[in-house]
Coordinates of C-alpha atoms and ligand atoms in Angstrom, one line a residue:
X1 CA 105.3 135.2 96.9
X2 CA 101.9 133.5 97.7
X3 CA 98.4 134.9 97.0
X4 CA 95.7 133.4 99.3
X5 CA 92.1 133.7 97.9
X6 CA 89.1 133.7 100.0
X7 CA 85.4 134.4 99.5
X8 CA 85.5 136.9 102.4
X9 CA 88.3 138.8 104.1
X10 CA 87.9 140.3 107.6
X11 CA 90.9 142.6 108.2
X12 CA 90.8 142.7 112.0
X13 CA 88.4 145.7 112.1
X14 CA 85.9 145.1 109.4
X15 CA 84.8 142.8 106.5
X16 CA 86.5 144.3 103.4
X17 CA 85.6 144.2 99.7
X18 CA 88.9 142.3 99.0
X19 CA 89.2 138.8 98.0
X20 CA 92.9 138.1 98.1
X21 CA 95.9 138.6 100.3
X22 CA 99.5 138.7 99.0
X23 CA 102.2 137.1 101.3
X24 CA 106.0 137.4 101.0
X25 CA 108.7 136.7 103.4
X26 CA 106.2 135.8 106.2
X27 CA 104.6 139.1 105.9
X28 CA 101.4 140.4 104.4
X29 CA 102.4 142.7 101.5
X30 CA 99.1 143.6 99.9
X31 CA 95.4 143.1 99.7
X32 CA 93.8 142.7 96.2
X33 CA 90.3 143.0 95.0
X34 CA 90.7 139.6 93.5
X35 CA 93.6 137.0 92.8
X36 CA 95.2 137.3 89.3
X37 CA 94.9 134.5 86.8
X38 CA 98.4 133.6 87.1
X39 CA 100.9 133.2 89.8
X40 CA 101.2 131.2 93.1
X41 CA 97.5 131.4 94.0
X42 CA 96.0 129.2 96.9
X43 CA 92.2 129.5 96.5
X44 CA 90.6 128.5 99.8
X45 CA 87.2 128.6 98.4
X46 CA 84.1 129.6 100.4
X47 CA 85.8 130.6 103.6
X48 CA 86.3 133.8 105.6
X49 CA 90.0 134.7 106.0
X50 CA 90.8 136.7 109.1
X51 CA 93.9 137.5 111.3
X52 CA 95.0 134.7 113.5
X53 CA 93.5 134.9 116.9
X54 CA 95.2 136.4 119.9
X55 CA 94.6 134.8 123.3
X56 CA 95.5 137.3 126.1
X57 CA 95.6 134.7 128.8
X58 CA 96.8 131.2 128.7
X59 CA 98.8 128.8 131.0
X60 CA 100.9 126.6 128.8
X61 CA 102.3 124.8 131.9
X62 CA 98.9 123.6 133.0
X63 CA 97.5 120.5 131.3
X64 CA 93.7 121.1 131.6
X65 CA 93.5 117.9 133.7
X66 CA 91.6 117.7 137.0
X67 CA 94.9 118.4 138.8
X68 CA 96.8 120.9 136.8
X69 CA 98.9 122.0 139.7
X70 CA 100.1 118.4 140.3
X71 CA 100.9 118.2 136.6
X72 CA 103.7 120.9 137.0
X73 CA 105.8 118.2 138.9
X74 CA 105.4 115.5 136.4
X75 CA 108.3 114.7 134.2
X76 CA 108.3 116.3 130.7
X77 CA 106.6 119.6 131.6
X78 CA 108.6 121.6 128.8
X79 CA 107.5 119.0 126.1
X80 CA 103.9 119.2 127.2
X81 CA 104.1 122.9 127.0
X82 CA 105.3 122.6 123.5
X83 CA 102.3 120.3 122.7
X84 CA 99.8 122.7 124.4
X85 CA 101.2 125.6 122.2
X86 CA 100.7 123.6 119.2
X87 CA 97.1 123.0 120.0
X88 CA 96.4 126.7 120.3
X89 CA 98.0 127.1 116.7
X90 CA 95.9 124.3 115.3
X91 CA 92.8 126.1 116.4
X92 CA 93.8 129.2 114.7
X93 CA 95.2 131.0 117.8
X94 CA 98.5 132.3 116.3
X95 CA 99.5 134.3 119.3
X96 CA 99.2 133.4 123.0
X97 CA 100.2 135.4 126.1
X98 CA 101.2 133.1 128.9
X99 CA 100.2 134.7 132.1
X100 CA 101.8 132.3 134.5
X101 CA 104.2 129.3 134.4
X102 CA 107.1 128.3 136.4
X103 CA 110.9 128.7 135.8
X104 CA 110.5 130.9 132.8
X105 CA 109.8 127.8 130.6
X106 CA 107.2 129.7 128.4
X107 CA 109.9 132.4 127.7
X108 CA 112.3 129.7 126.7
X109 CA 109.8 128.1 124.6
X110 CA 109.0 131.5 122.9
X111 CA 112.7 131.6 122.0
X112 CA 113.0 128.1 120.8
X113 CA 109.7 126.9 119.2
X114 CA 109.5 127.1 115.5
X115 CA 106.4 125.3 114.7
X116 CA 104.0 127.0 117.2
X117 CA 102.1 130.3 117.9
X118 CA 103.8 133.5 118.7
X119 CA 104.4 133.1 122.5
X120 CA 104.4 136.1 124.9
X121 CA 105.2 135.3 128.4
X122 CA 104.9 137.1 131.8
X123 CA 106.9 134.5 133.7
X124 CA 105.6 133.5 137.1
X125 CA 102.7 135.8 138.4
X126 CA 103.8 138.1 141.0
X127 CA 101.9 137.1 144.2
X128 CA 102.1 137.6 147.9
X129 CA 103.6 135.1 150.3
X130 CA 101.6 132.0 150.0
X131 CA 99.2 134.0 147.9
X132 CA 97.3 133.0 144.7
X133 CA 99.4 130.5 142.6
X134 CA 102.4 130.9 144.9
X135 CA 103.5 127.5 143.8
X136 CA 104.6 129.0 140.4
X137 CA 107.4 130.6 142.2
X138 CA 106.4 134.3 142.1
X139 CA 106.1 135.3 145.8
X140 CA 107.0 138.9 146.5
X141 CA 106.6 141.3 149.5
X142 CA 106.8 144.9 150.2
X143 CA 107.2 147.7 147.7
X144 CA 110.8 147.0 147.1
X145 CA 110.2 143.2 146.8
X146 CA 107.5 143.8 144.1
X147 CA 109.8 146.3 142.3
X148 CA 112.6 143.8 142.2
X149 CA 110.2 141.0 141.0
X150 CA 109.2 143.3 138.1
X151 CA 112.8 144.2 137.3
X152 CA 113.8 140.5 137.4
X153 CA 111.2 139.7 134.7
X154 CA 112.2 142.6 132.6
X155 CA 115.8 141.5 132.7
X156 CA 114.8 138.0 131.6
X157 CA 113.1 139.3 128.6
X158 CA 109.4 138.8 129.7
X159 CA 106.8 140.3 127.5
X160 CA 104.4 141.3 130.2
X161 CA 104.0 141.5 133.8
X162 CA 101.2 139.7 135.8
X163 CA 100.2 140.4 139.2
X164 CA 97.8 138.5 141.4
X165 CA 96.0 141.4 143.1
X166 CA 93.2 139.2 144.7
X167 CA 93.1 135.5 145.6
X168 CA 91.8 132.8 143.4
X169 CA 89.7 129.8 143.2
X170 CA 92.7 127.5 142.5
X171 CA 94.6 128.3 145.5
X172 CA 93.4 127.1 148.9
X173 CA 93.7 129.6 151.6
X174 CA 93.3 132.6 149.4
X175 CA 90.2 134.6 148.7
X176 CA 88.9 135.8 145.4
X177 CA 87.2 138.8 146.9
X178 CA 90.1 140.1 148.9
X179 CA 93.2 141.9 148.0
X180 CA 96.6 140.3 148.6
X181 CA 98.7 143.4 148.2
X182 CA 98.6 146.9 149.6
X183 CA 97.8 149.9 147.2
X184 CA 101.5 150.9 147.5
X185 CA 102.7 147.5 146.3
X186 CA 100.2 147.5 143.5
X187 CA 101.2 151.0 142.4
X188 CA 104.8 150.0 142.6
X189 CA 104.3 147.2 140.3
X190 CA 102.6 149.3 137.7
X191 CA 105.2 152.0 138.0
X192 CA 108.1 149.5 137.7
X193 CA 106.4 147.8 134.6
X194 CA 106.0 151.3 132.9
X195 CA 109.6 152.0 133.5
X196 CA 110.5 148.9 131.5
X197 CA 107.9 149.5 128.8
X198 CA 106.0 146.3 129.7
X199 CA 102.2 145.9 129.9
X200 CA 100.9 144.8 133.2
X201 CA 97.9 142.5 133.7
X202 CA 96.2 142.3 137.2
X203 CA 94.2 139.1 138.2
X204 CA 91.3 140.5 140.2
X205 CA 87.9 139.0 141.0
X206 CA 86.7 141.4 143.8
X207 CA 85.6 144.9 143.3
X208 CA 88.4 146.4 145.5
X209 CA 91.0 144.5 143.6
X210 CA 89.7 145.7 140.3
X211 CA 89.6 149.3 141.7
X212 CA 93.1 149.0 142.9
X213 CA 94.4 147.9 139.5
X214 CA 92.7 150.7 137.8
X215 CA 93.9 153.2 140.2
X216 CA 97.5 152.0 139.7
X217 CA 97.1 152.3 135.9
X218 CA 97.3 148.7 134.9
X219 CA 96.8 147.9 131.2
X220 CA 94.2 145.2 131.8
X221 CA 92.3 143.4 134.7
X222 CA 91.9 139.7 134.1
X223 CA 88.4 137.9 135.0
X224 CA 86.7 141.1 136.3
X225 CA 83.9 139.0 138.0
X226 CA 83.1 141.4 140.9
X227 CA 83.0 138.5 143.3
X228 CA 82.1 139.1 147.0
X229 CA 82.3 136.7 149.9
X230 CA 79.1 135.1 149.0
X231 CA 78.0 136.5 145.7
X232 CA 78.6 138.9 142.9
X233 CA 78.4 142.8 143.0
X234 CA 79.0 144.6 139.8
X235 CA 80.1 148.1 140.5
X236 CA 79.2 150.7 137.8
X237 CA 81.6 153.3 139.3
X238 CA 84.6 151.0 139.0
X239 CA 83.6 150.2 135.4
X240 CA 83.3 153.9 134.6
X241 CA 86.8 154.3 136.0
X242 CA 88.0 151.4 133.8
X243 CA 86.5 152.9 130.6
X244 CA 87.8 156.4 131.5
X245 CA 91.4 155.2 132.1
X246 CA 91.5 152.8 129.2
X247 CA 91.9 149.7 131.3
X248 CA 90.8 146.6 129.3
X249 CA 88.8 143.9 130.7
X250 CA 90.4 140.6 129.7
X251 CA 87.3 138.4 130.3
X252 CA 87.8 134.7 130.8
X253 CA 86.2 133.2 127.9
X254 CA 85.8 129.7 126.1
X255 CA 84.3 126.6 127.7
X256 CA 84.0 123.1 126.3
X257 CA 80.5 122.7 125.1
X258 CA 78.3 120.8 127.4
X259 CA 80.3 121.5 130.5
X260 CA 77.9 122.1 133.5
X261 CA 79.2 124.6 136.0
X262 CA 79.5 123.5 139.7
X263 CA 76.3 124.5 141.6
X264 CA 78.0 127.3 143.4
X265 CA 79.0 129.0 140.2
X266 CA 75.7 128.3 138.4
X267 CA 73.8 130.1 141.3
X268 CA 76.0 133.1 140.5
X269 CA 75.6 133.0 136.8
X270 CA 72.6 135.6 136.5
X271 CA 74.6 138.1 138.4
X272 CA 77.8 137.4 136.5
X273 CA 76.0 137.8 133.2
X274 CA 74.5 141.1 134.5
X275 CA 78.1 142.2 135.2
X276 CA 79.1 141.3 131.7
X277 CA 76.3 143.4 130.2
X278 CA 77.0 146.3 132.4
X279 CA 80.7 146.1 131.6
X280 CA 79.9 146.3 127.9
X281 CA 77.5 149.1 128.3
X282 CA 80.0 151.1 130.3
X283 CA 82.2 151.3 127.2
X284 CA 85.1 149.3 128.7
X285 CA 87.4 147.7 126.1
X286 CA 86.8 143.9 126.4
X287 CA 89.2 141.3 125.0
X288 CA 89.1 137.5 125.6
X289 CA 91.7 135.3 127.5
X290 CA 90.8 131.6 127.7
X291 CA 92.8 130.9 130.8
X292 CA 93.5 127.6 128.9
X293 CA 95.0 124.8 130.9
X294 CA 93.4 125.4 134.4
X295 CA 90.9 122.5 134.1
X296 CA 89.0 120.2 132.0
X297 CA 86.6 122.7 130.6
X298 CA 89.7 124.8 129.5
X299 CA 91.7 122.9 127.0
X300 CA 94.4 124.6 125.0
X301 CA 92.9 126.1 121.9
X302 CA 89.4 126.8 123.4
X303 CA 89.5 130.6 122.5
X304 CA 87.4 129.8 119.4
X305 CA 84.5 129.1 121.8
X306 CA 84.9 132.6 123.4
X307 CA 82.1 134.2 121.5
X308 CA 79.5 132.7 123.7
X309 CA 80.4 134.8 126.7
X310 CA 81.1 137.8 124.7
X311 CA 77.7 137.6 123.1
X312 CA 76.2 137.4 126.7
X313 CA 78.0 140.6 127.3
X314 CA 76.1 142.2 124.4
X315 CA 78.9 142.2 121.8
X316 CA 78.0 141.8 118.0
X317 CA 79.9 139.1 116.0
X318 CA 82.1 141.9 114.4
X319 CA 83.0 143.3 117.9
X320 CA 83.8 139.8 119.0
X321 CA 86.2 139.4 116.1
X322 CA 87.8 142.6 116.9
X323 CA 88.2 141.7 120.5
X324 CA 89.9 138.3 119.6
X325 CA 92.3 139.9 117.0
X326 CA 93.2 143.5 116.7
X327 CA 92.1 144.6 120.3
X328 CA 93.7 141.7 121.9
X329 CA 97.0 142.4 119.9
X330 CA 96.9 146.0 120.9
X331 CA 96.6 145.2 124.6
X332 CA 99.5 142.8 124.3
X333 CA 101.6 145.6 122.6
X334 CA 101.9 143.6 119.4
X335 CA 99.2 145.6 117.6
X336 CA 101.8 146.9 115.1
X337 CA 102.3 143.4 113.6
X338 CA 99.5 141.2 114.8
X339 CA 95.8 141.1 114.7
X340 CA 95.3 142.7 111.4
X341 CA 95.4 141.8 107.7
X342 CA 97.3 144.8 106.4
X343 CA 100.5 145.4 104.6
X344 CA 103.6 145.1 106.9
X345 CA 101.8 142.8 109.3
X346 CA 103.0 139.2 110.1
X347 CA 101.1 136.7 107.9
X348 CA 99.4 134.9 110.8
X349 CA 96.0 134.1 109.2
X350 CA 93.0 131.9 110.0
X351 CA 90.5 130.7 107.4
X352 CA 87.1 129.4 108.6
X353 CA 84.1 127.9 106.8
X354 CA 81.1 130.1 107.1
X355 CA 80.9 133.9 108.0
X356 CA 82.1 134.7 111.5
X357 CA 81.1 138.3 111.1
X358 CA 77.5 137.3 111.3
X359 CA 77.9 134.1 113.5
X360 CA 80.8 133.8 116.1
X361 CA 80.4 129.9 116.0
X362 CA 82.0 129.9 112.6
X363 CA 85.3 130.5 114.3
X364 CA 85.3 126.8 115.2
X365 CA 85.1 125.6 111.5
X366 CA 88.8 125.8 110.9
X367 CA 89.6 125.5 107.2
X368 CA 93.3 126.7 107.1
X369 CA 95.9 128.3 109.5
X370 CA 98.9 130.2 108.3
X371 CA 101.8 131.2 110.6
X372 CA 104.3 133.6 109.1
X373 CA 102.9 132.9 105.8
X374 CA 103.3 129.1 106.0
X375 CA 100.3 126.9 106.2
X376 CA 100.2 124.2 108.9
Ligands
ZN401 ZN1 95.1 132.5 134.6

């Protein structure tokens, strides 16, 4: 039994009056007002202890280089994925959800890796023929084709389903503002995911794609940028439908500091930021997925920088912490064992210097990381 003592303890929802967390067998067994005089006490000093972070959207197969797709074909992909996963854990991200790799490698890693974060994997994203990220191997066509693709992932043991509802920036020939699937195909994917008890995440930039995912009953929409052919058009009606149906917005947060966006994106920023604020004001549940791996501004472990964009959306530091811990865990269907400091939960913990309940940048001041009760 180990007792971890900290100046402050944030339990995944609120700052508590507790100062000590009791860990045994990889689980949290108790919270105490303070540590006892005797016993196996690890006093971390003037830090805040919080649940390990949960990143709802990563790509362990992408190497965050200028050519992440080319990197897929380089030798040693599986070992690189292992190294990428370790980087998340070192930053305090104790659970990652991989929303797109190739050949079920992330799922294999989830079963084999003993010194990394908890890995949840969707396998290859389901996409249209030559659609967004087709090169990951998830092409499917027609209602029956889409259902079969969901079933295959469920049978392999995937933890989630990911569908590319619109095109994306990374894939030439696709269009972020346009849907790649019919509503019938999108509905079929959501229905089949429900039948297998799996959460389903929909990649969607354009308003019609976001609306299609909401209508089908997806658990989350990824990105939620409301891109049009030549701009950004945040749609309050679609946002209201997301809030009413409990569809979470998994925002793409976390950028290497100092990165200057390309001129095309920079020109869209005021409208994109207005969209974020409206989304927050609409009462939509917001969580953060880093999309780690997709390019140099998105190295693995960058989720600790996610507070910048969430602040722009109007979230308070405590709301940001909830988004990156308990709310993210709930969306990923591991909210019964991840994302909180409470008896019975996995002892996945992050200690940071300073107080992230008043300043989100404190999340980057890593002091200690525990995974299943063991410190790194
Ligand atoms: Zn992605």
